[in-house]
CSV table of C-alpha atoms in Angstrom, one decimal:
chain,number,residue,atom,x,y,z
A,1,UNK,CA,95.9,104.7,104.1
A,2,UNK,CA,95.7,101.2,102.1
A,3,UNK,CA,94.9,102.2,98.2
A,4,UNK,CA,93.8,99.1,96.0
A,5,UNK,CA,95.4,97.6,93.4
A,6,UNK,CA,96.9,100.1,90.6
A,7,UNK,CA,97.6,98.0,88.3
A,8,UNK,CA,96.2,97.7,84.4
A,9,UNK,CA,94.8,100.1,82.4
A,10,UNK,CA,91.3,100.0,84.1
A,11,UNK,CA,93.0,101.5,87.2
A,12,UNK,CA,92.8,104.7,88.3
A,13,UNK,CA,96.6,105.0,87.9
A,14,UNK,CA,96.1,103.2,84.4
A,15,UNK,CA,94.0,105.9,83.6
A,16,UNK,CA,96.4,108.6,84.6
A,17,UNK,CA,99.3,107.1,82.7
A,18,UNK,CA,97.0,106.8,79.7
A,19,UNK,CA,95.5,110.1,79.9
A,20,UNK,CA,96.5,112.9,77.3
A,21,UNK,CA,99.4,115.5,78.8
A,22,UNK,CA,96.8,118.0,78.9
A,23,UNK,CA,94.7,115.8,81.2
A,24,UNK,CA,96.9,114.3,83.6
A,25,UNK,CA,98.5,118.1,83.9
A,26,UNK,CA,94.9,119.3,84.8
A,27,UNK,CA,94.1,116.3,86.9
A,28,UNK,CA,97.4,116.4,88.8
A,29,UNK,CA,96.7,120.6,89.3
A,30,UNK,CA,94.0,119.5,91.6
A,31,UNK,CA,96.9,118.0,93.9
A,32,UNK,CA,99.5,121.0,93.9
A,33,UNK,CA,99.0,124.2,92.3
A,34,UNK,CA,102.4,124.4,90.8
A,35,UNK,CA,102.3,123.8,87.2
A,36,UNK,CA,106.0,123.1,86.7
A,37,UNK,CA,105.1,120.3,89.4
A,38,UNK,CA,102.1,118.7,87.5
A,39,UNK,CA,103.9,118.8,84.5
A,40,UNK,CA,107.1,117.0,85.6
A,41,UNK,CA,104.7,114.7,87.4
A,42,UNK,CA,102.7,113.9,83.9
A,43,UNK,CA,105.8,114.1,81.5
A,44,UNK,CA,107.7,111.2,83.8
A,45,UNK,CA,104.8,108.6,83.1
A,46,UNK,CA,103.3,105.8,82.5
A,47,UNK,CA,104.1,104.9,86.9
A,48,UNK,CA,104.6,101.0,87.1
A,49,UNK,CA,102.9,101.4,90.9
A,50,UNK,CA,100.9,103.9,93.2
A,51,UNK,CA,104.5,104.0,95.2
A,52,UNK,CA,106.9,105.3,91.9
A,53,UNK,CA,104.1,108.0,91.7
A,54,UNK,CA,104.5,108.7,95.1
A,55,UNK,CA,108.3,109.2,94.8
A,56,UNK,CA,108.2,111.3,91.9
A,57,UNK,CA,105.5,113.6,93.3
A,58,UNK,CA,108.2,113.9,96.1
A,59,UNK,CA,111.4,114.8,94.1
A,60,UNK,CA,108.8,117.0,91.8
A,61,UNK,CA,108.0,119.0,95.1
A,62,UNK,CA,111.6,118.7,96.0
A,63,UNK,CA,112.6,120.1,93.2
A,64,UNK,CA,110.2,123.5,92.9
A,65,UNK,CA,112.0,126.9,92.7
A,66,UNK,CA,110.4,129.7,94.5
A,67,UNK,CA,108.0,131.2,92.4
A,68,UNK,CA,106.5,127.4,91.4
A,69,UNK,CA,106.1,127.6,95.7
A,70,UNK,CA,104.8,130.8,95.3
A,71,UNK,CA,102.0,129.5,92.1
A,72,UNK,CA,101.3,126.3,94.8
A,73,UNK,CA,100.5,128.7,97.3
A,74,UNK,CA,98.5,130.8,95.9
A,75,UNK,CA,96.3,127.8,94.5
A,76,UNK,CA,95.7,127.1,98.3
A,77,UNK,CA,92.7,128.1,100.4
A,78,UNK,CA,92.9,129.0,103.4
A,79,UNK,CA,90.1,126.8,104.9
A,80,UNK,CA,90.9,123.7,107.0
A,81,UNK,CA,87.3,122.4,107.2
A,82,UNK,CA,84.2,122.7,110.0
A,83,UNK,CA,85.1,123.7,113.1
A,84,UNK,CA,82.0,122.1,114.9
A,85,UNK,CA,79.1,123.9,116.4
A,86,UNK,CA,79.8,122.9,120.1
A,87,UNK,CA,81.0,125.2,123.5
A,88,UNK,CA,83.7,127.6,122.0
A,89,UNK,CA,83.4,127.2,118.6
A,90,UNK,CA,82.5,130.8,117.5
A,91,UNK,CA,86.0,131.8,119.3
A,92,UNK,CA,87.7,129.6,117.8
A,93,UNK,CA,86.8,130.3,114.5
A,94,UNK,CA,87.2,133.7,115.2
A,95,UNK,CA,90.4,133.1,116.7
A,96,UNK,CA,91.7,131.0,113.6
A,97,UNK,CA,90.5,134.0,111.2
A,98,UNK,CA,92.5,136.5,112.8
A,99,UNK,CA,95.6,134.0,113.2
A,100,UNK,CA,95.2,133.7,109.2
A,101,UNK,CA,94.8,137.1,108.6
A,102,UNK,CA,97.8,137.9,110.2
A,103,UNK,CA,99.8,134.8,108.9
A,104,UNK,CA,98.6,136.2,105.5
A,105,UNK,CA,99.6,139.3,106.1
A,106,UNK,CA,102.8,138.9,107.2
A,107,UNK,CA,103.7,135.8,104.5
A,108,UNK,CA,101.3,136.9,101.7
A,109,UNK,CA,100.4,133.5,100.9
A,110,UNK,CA,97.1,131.2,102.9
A,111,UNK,CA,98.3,128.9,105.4
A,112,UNK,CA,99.0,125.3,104.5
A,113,UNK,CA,99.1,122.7,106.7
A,114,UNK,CA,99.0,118.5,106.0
A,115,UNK,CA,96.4,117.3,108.8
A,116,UNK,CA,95.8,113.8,107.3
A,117,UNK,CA,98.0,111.8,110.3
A,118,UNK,CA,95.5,113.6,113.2
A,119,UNK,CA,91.8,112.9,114.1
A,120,UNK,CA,89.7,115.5,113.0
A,121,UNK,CA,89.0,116.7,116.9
A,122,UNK,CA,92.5,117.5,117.1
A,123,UNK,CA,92.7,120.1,113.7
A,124,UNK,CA,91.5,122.8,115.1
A,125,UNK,CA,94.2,123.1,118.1
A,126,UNK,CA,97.0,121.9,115.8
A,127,UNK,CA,96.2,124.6,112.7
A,128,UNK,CA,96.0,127.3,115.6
A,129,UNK,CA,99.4,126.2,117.5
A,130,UNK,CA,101.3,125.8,113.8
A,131,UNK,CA,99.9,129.7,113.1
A,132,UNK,CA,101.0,130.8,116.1
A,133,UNK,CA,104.5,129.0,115.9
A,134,UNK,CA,104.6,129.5,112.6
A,135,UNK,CA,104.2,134.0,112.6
A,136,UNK,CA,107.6,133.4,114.2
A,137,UNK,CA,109.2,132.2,111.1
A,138,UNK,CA,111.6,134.9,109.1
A,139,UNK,CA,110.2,134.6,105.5
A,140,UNK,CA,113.1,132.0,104.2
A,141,UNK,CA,112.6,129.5,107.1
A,142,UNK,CA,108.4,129.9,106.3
A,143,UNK,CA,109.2,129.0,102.8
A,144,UNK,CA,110.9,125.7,103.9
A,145,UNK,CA,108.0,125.3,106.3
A,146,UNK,CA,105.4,125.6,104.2
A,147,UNK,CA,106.7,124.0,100.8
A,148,UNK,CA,107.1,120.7,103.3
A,149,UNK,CA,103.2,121.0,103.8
A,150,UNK,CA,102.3,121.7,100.7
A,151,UNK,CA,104.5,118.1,99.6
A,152,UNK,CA,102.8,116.1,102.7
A,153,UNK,CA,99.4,117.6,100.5
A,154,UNK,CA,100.0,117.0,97.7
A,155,UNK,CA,101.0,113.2,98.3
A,156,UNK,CA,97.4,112.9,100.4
A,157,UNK,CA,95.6,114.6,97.8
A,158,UNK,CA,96.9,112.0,95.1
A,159,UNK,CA,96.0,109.1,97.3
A,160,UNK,CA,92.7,110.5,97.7
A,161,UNK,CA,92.5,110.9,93.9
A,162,UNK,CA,93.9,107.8,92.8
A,163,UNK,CA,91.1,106.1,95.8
A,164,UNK,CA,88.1,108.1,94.7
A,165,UNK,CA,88.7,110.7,91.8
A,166,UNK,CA,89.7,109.0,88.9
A,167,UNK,CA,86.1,108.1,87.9
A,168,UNK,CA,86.3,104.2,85.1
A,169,UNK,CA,86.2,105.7,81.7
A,170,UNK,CA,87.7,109.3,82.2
A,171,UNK,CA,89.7,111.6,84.1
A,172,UNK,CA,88.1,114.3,86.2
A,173,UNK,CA,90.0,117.2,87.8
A,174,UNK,CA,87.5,118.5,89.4
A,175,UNK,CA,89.2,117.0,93.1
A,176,UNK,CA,88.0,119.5,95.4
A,177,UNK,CA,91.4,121.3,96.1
A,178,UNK,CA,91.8,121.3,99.9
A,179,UNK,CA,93.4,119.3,102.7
């Protein structure tokens, strides 16, 4: 995923370096729930490049303590997009429901799962083989598991911003908060 140029203050990253704490904390919310995570992320600015962003967004995520995993989590939805209309697609989303419900049940958290490397055909059979691999998970090894995914998110989710959020002449953080 190629993003353009991020250089200059008419950039989007510009913009985010530019952009009052309270802003770029709001802004960077949209890509990881975790607050202590958005505000490492904003207090470490200006970024000289889309790639030292990247790497910070990393060690940020790397660097969460449990209950900032648990505040990311609970930011999360637990929807992973249409499932499609065609043969079999009322089991399966009744299949993936129950596979969340019990995933929730047992974790206390939504599912996360980074799906940005497959072809949308393929999400559906990959969220309901990671559930179903992933119920078998004692709560420390889910942990791990799932504060991965949620670092894989957050670094699509600020490619996606920095490529189509970061509207010229403002900051909006109103990114739809989702895979």
């Amino acid at each position: 995923m190629r993003l353009p140029a991020q250089r200059g203050p008419r950039t989007p990253l510009g913009r985010l370096n530019a952009a009052p704490a309270e802003v770029a904390v709001a802004v960077l919310l949209s890509c990881c729930g975790s607050r202590r995570w958005a505000e490492l992320l904003a207090g470490n600015r200006p970024y000289p490049d889309v790639h030292a962003l990247l790497a910070a967004a990393d060690e940020a995520s790397y660097d969460l303590r449990e209950v900032d995993v648990a505040e990311a989590l609970a930011a999360e939805s637990a929807t992973h997009g249409p499932l499609g209309d065609g043969p079999g697609a009322r089991a399966a989303r009744t299949a993936l429901r129950a596979a969340q419900a019990e995933y929730e049940s047992t974790f206390g958290h939504a599912f996360v799962i980074c799906l940005d490397e497959l072809p949308p055909g393929e999400h559906l059979n990959e969220t309901l083989s990671a559930l179903r691999a992933r119920l078998a998970h004692d709560a420390e090894q889910e942990r791990a598991v799932a504060g991965d995914e949620l670092r894989r998110l957050a670094r699509t989710r600020l490619r996606r911003l920095l490529r189509n959020h970061l509207a010229p002449g403002g900051l909006s953080p109103q990114t739809p908060h989702g895979p």
